[in-house]
Short mmCIF file of C-alpha atoms and ligand atoms in Angstrom, two decimals:
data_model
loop_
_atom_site.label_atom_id
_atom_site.label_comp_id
_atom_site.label_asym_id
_atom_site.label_seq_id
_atom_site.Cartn_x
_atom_site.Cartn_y
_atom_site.Cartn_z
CA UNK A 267 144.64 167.75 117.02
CA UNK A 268 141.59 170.21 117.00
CA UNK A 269 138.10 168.59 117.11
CA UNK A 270 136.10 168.29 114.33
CA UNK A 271 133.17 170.23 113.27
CA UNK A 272 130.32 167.50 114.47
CA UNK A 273 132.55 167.02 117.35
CA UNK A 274 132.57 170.51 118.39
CA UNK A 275 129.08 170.75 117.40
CA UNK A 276 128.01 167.85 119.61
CA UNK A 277 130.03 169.11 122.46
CA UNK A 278 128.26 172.70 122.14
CA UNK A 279 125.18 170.57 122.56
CA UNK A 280 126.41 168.38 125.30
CA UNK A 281 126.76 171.68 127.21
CA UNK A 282 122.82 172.54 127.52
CA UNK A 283 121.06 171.11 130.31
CA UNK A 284 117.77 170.29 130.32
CA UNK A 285 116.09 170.96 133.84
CA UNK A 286 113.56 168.60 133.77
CA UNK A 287 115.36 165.60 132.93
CA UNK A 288 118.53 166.68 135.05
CA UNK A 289 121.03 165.97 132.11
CA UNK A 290 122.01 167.63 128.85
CA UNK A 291 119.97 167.56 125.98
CA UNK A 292 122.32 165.12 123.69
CA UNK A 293 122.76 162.29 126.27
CA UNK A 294 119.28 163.10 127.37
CA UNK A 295 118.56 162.36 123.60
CA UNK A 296 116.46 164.80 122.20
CA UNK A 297 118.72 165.48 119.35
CA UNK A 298 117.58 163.22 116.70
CA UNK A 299 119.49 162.79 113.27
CA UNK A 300 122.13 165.22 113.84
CA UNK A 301 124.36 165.96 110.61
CA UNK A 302 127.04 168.35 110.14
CA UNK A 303 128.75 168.67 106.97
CA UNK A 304 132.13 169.75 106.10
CA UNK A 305 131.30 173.34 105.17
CA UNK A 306 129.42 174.33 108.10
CA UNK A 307 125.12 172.99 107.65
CA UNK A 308 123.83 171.81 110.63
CA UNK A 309 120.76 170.04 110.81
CA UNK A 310 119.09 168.16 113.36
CA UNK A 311 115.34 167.10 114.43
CA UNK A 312 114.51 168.31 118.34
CA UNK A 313 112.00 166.21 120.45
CA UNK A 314 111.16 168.72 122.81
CA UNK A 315 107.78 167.68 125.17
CA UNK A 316 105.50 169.52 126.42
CA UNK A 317 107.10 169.17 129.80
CA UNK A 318 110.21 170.76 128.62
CA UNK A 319 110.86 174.89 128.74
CA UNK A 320 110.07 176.11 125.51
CA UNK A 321 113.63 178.42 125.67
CA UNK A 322 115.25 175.30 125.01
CA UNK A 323 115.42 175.64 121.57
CA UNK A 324 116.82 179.31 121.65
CA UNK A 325 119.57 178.54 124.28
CA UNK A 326 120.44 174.86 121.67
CA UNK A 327 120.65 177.37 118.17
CA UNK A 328 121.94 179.78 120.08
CA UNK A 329 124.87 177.77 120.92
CA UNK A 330 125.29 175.75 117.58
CA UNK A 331 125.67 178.71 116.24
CA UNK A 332 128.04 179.94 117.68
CA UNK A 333 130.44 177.09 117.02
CA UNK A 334 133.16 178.08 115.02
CA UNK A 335 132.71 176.20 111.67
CA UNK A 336 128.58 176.69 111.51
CA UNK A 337 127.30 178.56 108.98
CA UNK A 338 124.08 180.22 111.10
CA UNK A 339 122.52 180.97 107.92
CA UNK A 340 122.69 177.00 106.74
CA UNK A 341 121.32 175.96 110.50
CA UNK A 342 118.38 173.46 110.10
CA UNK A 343 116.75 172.60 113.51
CA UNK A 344 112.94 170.55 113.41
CA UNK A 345 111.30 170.62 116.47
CA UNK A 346 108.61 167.84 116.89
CA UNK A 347 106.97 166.49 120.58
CA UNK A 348 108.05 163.01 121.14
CA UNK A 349 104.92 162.66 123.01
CA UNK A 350 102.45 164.28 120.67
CA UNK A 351 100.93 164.12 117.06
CA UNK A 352 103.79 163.53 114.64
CA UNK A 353 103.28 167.09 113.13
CA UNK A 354 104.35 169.74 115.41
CA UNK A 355 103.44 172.78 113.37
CA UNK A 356 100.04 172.75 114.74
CA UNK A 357 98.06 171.31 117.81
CA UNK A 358 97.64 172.78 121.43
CA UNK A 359 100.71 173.67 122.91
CA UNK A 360 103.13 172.84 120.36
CA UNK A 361 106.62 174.38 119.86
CA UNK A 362 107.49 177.63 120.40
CA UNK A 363 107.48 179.43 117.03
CA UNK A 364 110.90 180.10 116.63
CA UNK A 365 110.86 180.62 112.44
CA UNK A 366 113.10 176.56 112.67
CA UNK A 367 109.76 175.03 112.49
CA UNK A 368 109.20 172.23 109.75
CA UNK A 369 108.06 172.96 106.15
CA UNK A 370 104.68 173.35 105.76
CA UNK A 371 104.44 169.35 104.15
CA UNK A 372 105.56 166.94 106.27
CA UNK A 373 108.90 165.02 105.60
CA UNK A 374 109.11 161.79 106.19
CA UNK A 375 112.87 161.60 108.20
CA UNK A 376 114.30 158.42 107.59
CA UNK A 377 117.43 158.72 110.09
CA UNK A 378 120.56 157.65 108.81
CA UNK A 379 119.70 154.96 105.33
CA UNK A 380 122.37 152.36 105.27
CA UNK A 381 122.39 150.02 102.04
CA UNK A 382 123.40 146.36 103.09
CA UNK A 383 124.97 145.08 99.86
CA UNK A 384 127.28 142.44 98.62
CA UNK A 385 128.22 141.58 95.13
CA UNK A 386 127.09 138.17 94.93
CA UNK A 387 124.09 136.22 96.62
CA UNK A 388 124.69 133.45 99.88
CA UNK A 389 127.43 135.40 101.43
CA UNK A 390 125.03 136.40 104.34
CA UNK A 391 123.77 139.84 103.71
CA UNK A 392 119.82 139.06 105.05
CA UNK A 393 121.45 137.80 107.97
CA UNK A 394 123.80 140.25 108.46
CA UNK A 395 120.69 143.12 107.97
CA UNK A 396 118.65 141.10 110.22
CA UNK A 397 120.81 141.02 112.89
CA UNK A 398 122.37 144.71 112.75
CA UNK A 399 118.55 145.85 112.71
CA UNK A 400 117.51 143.54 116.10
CA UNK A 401 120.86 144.80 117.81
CA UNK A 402 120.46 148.41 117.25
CA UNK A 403 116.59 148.68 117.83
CA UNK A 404 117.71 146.30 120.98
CA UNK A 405 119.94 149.18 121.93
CA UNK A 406 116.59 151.65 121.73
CA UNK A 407 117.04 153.03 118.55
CA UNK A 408 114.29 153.48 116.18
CA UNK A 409 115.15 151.43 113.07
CA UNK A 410 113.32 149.94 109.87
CA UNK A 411 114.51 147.60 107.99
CA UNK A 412 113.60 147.27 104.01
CA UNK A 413 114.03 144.27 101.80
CA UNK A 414 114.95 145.22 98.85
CA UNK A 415 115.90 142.12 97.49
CA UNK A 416 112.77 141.76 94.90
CA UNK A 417 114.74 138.21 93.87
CA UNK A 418 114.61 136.42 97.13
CA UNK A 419 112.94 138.31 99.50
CA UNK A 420 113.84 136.77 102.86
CA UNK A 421 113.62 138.62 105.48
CA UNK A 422 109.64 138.64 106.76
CA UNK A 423 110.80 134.37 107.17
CA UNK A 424 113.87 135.52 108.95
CA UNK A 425 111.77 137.39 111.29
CA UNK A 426 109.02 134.77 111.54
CA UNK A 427 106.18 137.58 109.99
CA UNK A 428 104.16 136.09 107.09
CA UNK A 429 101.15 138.23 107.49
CA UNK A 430 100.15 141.11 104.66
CA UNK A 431 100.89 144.42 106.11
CA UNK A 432 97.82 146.35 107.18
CA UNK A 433 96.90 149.33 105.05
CA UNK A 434 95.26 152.12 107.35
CA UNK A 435 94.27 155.35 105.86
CA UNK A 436 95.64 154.69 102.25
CA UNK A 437 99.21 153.95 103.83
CA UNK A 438 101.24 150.32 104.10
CA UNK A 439 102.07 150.00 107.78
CA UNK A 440 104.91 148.35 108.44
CA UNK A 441 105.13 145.21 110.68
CA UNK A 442 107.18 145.33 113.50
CA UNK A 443 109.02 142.24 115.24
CA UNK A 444 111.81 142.29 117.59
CA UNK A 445 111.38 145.54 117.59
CA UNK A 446 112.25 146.51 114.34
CA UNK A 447 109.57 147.98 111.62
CA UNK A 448 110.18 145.98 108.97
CA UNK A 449 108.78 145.77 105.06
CA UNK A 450 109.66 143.73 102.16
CA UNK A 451 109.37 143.87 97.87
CA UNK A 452 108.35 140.43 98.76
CA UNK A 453 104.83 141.92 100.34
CA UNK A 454 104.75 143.91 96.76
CA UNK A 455 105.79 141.33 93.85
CA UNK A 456 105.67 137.85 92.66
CA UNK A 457 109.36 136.23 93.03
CA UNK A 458 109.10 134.74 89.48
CA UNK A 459 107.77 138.43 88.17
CA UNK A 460 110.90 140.12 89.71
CA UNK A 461 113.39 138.28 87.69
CA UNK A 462 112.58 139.68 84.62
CA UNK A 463 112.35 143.22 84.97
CA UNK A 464 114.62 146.12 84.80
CA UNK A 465 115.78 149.07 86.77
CA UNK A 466 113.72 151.44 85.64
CA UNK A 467 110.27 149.34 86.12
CA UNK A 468 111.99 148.18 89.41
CA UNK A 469 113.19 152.11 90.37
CA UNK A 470 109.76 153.38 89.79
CA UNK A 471 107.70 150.72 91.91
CA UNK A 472 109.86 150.78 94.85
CA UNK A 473 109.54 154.72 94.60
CA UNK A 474 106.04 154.77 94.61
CA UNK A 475 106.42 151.72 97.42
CA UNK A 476 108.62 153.85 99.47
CA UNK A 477 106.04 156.78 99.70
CA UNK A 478 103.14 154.82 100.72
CA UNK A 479 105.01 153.26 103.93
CA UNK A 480 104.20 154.80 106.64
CA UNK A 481 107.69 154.53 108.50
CA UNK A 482 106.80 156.60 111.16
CA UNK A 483 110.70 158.94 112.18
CA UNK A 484 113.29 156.25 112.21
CA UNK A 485 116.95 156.50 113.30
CA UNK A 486 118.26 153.95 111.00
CA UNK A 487 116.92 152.68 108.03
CA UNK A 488 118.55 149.79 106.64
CA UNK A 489 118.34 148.58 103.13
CA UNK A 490 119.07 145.37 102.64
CA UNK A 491 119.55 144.98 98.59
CA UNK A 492 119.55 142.68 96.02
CA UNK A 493 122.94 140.68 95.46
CA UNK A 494 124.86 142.11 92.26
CA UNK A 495 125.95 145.48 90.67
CA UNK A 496 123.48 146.14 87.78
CA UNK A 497 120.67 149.03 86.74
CA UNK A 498 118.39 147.22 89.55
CA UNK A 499 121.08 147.40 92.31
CA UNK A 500 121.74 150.97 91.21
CA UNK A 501 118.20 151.84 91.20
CA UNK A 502 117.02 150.81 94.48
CA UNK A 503 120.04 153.05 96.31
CA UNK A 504 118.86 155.74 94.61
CA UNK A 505 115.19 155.46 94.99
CA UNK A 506 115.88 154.87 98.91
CA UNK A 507 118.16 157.02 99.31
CA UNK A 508 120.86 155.44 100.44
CA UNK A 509 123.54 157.25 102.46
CA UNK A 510 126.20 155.25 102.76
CA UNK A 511 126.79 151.36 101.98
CA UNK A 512 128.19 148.37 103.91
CA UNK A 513 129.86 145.63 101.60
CA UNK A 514 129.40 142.40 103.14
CA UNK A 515 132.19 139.55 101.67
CA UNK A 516 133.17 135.66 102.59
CA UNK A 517 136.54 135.83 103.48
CA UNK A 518 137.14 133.55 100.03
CA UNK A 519 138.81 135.86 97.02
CA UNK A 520 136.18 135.12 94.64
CA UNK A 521 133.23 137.06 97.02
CA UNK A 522 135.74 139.87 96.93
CA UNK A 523 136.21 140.20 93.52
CA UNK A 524 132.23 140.95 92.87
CA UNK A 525 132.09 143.17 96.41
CA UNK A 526 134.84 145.46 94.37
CA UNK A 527 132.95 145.89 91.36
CA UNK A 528 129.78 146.93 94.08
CA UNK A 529 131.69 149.28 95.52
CA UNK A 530 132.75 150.59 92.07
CA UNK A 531 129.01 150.90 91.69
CA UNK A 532 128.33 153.14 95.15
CA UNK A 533 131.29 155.15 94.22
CA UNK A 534 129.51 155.72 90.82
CA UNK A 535 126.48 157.47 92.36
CA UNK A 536 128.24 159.45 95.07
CA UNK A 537 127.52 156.72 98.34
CA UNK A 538 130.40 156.34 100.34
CA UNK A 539 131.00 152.84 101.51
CA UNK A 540 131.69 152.71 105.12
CA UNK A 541 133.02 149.58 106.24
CA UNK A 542 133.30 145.95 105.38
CA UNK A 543 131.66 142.65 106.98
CA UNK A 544 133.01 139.93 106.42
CA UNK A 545 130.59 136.79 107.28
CA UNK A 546 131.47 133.09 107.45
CA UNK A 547 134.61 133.74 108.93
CA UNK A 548 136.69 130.37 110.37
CA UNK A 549 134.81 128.50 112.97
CA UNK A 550 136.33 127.73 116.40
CA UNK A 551 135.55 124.21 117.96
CA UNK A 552 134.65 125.24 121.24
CA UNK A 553 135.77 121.12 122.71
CA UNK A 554 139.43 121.43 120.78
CA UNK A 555 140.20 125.00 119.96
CA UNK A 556 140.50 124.15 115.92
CA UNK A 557 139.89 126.46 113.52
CA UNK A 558 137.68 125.21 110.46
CA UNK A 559 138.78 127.96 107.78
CA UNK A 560 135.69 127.05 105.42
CA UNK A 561 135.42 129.92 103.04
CA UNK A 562 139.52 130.58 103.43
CA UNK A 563 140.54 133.83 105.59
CA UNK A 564 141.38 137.44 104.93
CA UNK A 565 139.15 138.42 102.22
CA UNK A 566 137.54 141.18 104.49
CA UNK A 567 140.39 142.84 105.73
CA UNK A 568 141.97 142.54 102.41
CA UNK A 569 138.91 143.92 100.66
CA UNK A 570 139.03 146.76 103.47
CA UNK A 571 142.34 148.03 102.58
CA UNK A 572 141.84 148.11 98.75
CA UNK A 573 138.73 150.70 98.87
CA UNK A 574 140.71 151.78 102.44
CA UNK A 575 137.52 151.74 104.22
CA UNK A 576 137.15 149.83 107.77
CA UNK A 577 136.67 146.30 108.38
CA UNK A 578 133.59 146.30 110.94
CA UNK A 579 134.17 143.30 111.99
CA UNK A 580 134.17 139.51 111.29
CA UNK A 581 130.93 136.91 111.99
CA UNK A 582 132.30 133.40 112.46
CA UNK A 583 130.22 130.23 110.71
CA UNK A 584 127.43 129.61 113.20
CA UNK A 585 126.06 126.24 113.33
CA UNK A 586 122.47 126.40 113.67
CA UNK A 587 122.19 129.43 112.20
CA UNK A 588 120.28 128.60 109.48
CA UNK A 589 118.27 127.08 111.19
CA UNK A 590 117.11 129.64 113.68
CA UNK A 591 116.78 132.08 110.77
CA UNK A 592 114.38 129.33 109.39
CA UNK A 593 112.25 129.41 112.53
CA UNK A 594 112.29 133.36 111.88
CA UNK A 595 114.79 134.21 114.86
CA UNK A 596 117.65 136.25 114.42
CA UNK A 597 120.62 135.05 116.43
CA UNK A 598 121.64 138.30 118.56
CA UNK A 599 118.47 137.66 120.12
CA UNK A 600 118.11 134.36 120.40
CA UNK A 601 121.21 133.05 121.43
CA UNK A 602 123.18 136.01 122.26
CA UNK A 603 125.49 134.25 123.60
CA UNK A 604 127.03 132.57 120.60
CA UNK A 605 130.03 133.99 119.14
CA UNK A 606 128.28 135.22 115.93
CA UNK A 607 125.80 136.83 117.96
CA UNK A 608 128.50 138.73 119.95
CA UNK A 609 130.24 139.63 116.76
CA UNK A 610 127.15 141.49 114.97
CA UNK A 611 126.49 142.97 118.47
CA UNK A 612 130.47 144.66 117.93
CA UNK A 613 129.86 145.20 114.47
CA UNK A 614 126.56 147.53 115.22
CA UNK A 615 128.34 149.45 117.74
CA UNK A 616 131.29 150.06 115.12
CA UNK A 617 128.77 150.96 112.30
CA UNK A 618 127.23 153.30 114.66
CA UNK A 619 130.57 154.89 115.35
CA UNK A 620 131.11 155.05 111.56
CA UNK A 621 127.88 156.36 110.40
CA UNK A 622 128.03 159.16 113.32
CA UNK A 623 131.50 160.40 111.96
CA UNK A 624 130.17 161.06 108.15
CA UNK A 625 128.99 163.97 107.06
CA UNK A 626 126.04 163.23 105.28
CA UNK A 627 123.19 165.43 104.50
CA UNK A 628 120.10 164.58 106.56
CA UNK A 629 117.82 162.50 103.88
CA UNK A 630 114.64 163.32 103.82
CA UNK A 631 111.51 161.64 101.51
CA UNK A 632 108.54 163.83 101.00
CA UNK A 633 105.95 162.51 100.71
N1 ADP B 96 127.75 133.24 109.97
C1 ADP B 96 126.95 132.28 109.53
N2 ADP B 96 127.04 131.02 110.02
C2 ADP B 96 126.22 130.04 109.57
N3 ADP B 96 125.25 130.21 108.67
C3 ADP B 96 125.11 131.45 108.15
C4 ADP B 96 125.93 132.54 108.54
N4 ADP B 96 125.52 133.63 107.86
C5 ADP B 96 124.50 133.24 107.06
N5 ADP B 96 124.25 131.94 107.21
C6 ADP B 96 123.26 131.12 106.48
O1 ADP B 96 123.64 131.13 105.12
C7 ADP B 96 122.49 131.22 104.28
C8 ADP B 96 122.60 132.43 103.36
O2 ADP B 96 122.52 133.60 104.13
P1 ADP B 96 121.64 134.85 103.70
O3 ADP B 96 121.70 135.84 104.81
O4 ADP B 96 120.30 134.45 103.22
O5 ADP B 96 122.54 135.36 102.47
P2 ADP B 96 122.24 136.43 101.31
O6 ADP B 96 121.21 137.37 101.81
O7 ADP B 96 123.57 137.08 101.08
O8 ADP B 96 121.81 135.65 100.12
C9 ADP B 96 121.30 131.27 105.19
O9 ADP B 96 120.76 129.98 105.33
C10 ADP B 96 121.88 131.75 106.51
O10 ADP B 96 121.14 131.32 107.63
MG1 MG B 97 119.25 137.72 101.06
#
């Protein structure tokens, strides 16, 4: 079978060398936020430092475009120093001026914005978010994390922050622990307040909210929303964006039943669903072997082949869990050892795969 475009595309890139660093430029990972769609755009952000030959970025467009399958004209390359002042378009040396430069107003570049959704509350979505965030910004990826649940804002507890965010220059900075940059509706609204409002109210605050983060460039962005299918659910994936979704489900039929209707609800507004989690999964006594089936079994994998999507992978009941998500300490870091842990490690490495296989447009927020 032939390759596919991004495959071709990443290979053409795989085959520049950078000097300096004695490797090629995509393992040596200055390509940033790579997307290739089916009909031939190409966009990508370049961190090219000072240190680096300028040529660079000739000898990279010069060989993405000649990929069979690229569309030169539709070619979309950003150049920014990962060393220097976010904005590349000015400041001593900067970029070579190559006409690929970014637009004259900043974007904000959001990497890859993942929605973290289930259809009803308790299944484990927070803790699912958590976790993927810590194990992919564990891995070295840049990643942010937003709760959007404005009804039960968890996650600053479930990363032990309770501090107001700092505002520095007109702009809401996020807080960053265990290494991922983190902000929450929770910071913004009164629990009680959020109960009672609708999408659009909802839509235009977390716009607004959205802009005045400074996120800093991000390779994932997850978005961890509010259980349910409704105008608020609706409203937050498209005011952030959202890419792509992952469904999370207890393996018990009646979790599955609402996860269907909110993946009805992505398919509505054009956001693929990429793969299913399925949480509280049967527990394995480590001293007998028996398996405690809690929530039942299969409602994942069944849920995976009725929208025909992937099941990412399964996270087994935990105990303690809870509790170490009280003291504000996500499990893949703080016992990494425990089964759950290692599943959510698998199940970021699979999303990864996923999300690097789609073709979706890079999104960008301007600000
Ligand atoms: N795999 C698991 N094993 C044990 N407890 C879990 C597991 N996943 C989540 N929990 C606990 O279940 C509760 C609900 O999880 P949470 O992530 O807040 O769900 P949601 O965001 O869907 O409402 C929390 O107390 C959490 O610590
Ligand atoms: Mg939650």
């Amino acid at each position: 079978m032939p390759d596919s475009l991004p495959a071709r595309v990443a290979a053409a890139l795989g085959r520049i060398r950078n000097p300096r660093l004695d490797n090629d430029v995509l393992s040596a990972g200055m390509v940033r936020d790579l997307t290739v769609t089916e009909d031939g755009k190409v966009s990508f952000t370049f961190l090219l430092s000072r240190e680096d030959p300028a040529t660079l970025v000739r000898e990279v467009r010069a060989a993405v475009r000649a990929v069979d399958g690229v569309k030169p004209a539709e070619l979309r390359i950003s150049v920014t120093d990962p060393g220097g002042p976010a904005k590349s378009s000015h400041g001593p040396p900067g970029p070579p001026p190559d006409g690929s430069g970014p637009a004259a107003v900043e974007p904000l570049v959001l990497g890859q914005i993942i929605a973290i959704s289930s259809g009803k509350g308790g299944v484990g979505k927070s803790s699912v978010s958590v976790n993927l965030a810590v194990a992919l910004a564990s891995q070295g990826y840049r990643v942010g994390l937003m709760d959007g649940d404005v009804y039960g804002p968890n996650i600053p507890r479930m990363f032990g922050v309770f501090e107001k965010p700092p505002v520095t220059q007109g702009r809401i900075q996020p807080l960053t622990a265990w290494g991922v940059r983190l902000m929450s509706l929770g910071f913004l609204v009164e629990r009680d307040a959020a109960a009672i409002w609708r999408g659009p109210i909802i839509m235009k605050i977390v716009n607004q909210f959205l802009r005045d983060v400074d996120w800093g460039p991000l390779d994932y962005f997850l978005v961890d929303l509010p259980p349910g299918t409704g105008d608020a659910q609706l409203s937050l994936v498209q005011s952030c964006q959202v890419r792509c979704a992952v469904i999370v489900t207890t393996p018990q039929e009646m979790a599955v039943g609402d996860a269907l209707r909110g993946a009805k609800m992505f398919e509505k507004v054009g956001v693929p669903v990429i793969g299913i989690v399925e949480n509280m999964s049967a527990w394995v006594d480590p001293a007998t072997g028996q398996r405690l089936e809690l929530f039942g079994a299969g409602g994942g994998q069944r849920l995976a082949d009725e929208l025909k999507v992937p099941l990412l992978g399964t996270v087994p009941l935990q105990p303690g869990m809870a509790n170490l998500a009280d003291q504000g300490k996500p499990i893949v870091a703080a016992e990494p050892e425990s089964p759950a842990a290692r599943s959510l490690v698998a199940i970021a490495a699979r999303l990864l795969k996923e999300v690097g296989t789609r073709t979706v447009q890079l999104p960008i927020l301007n600000n």
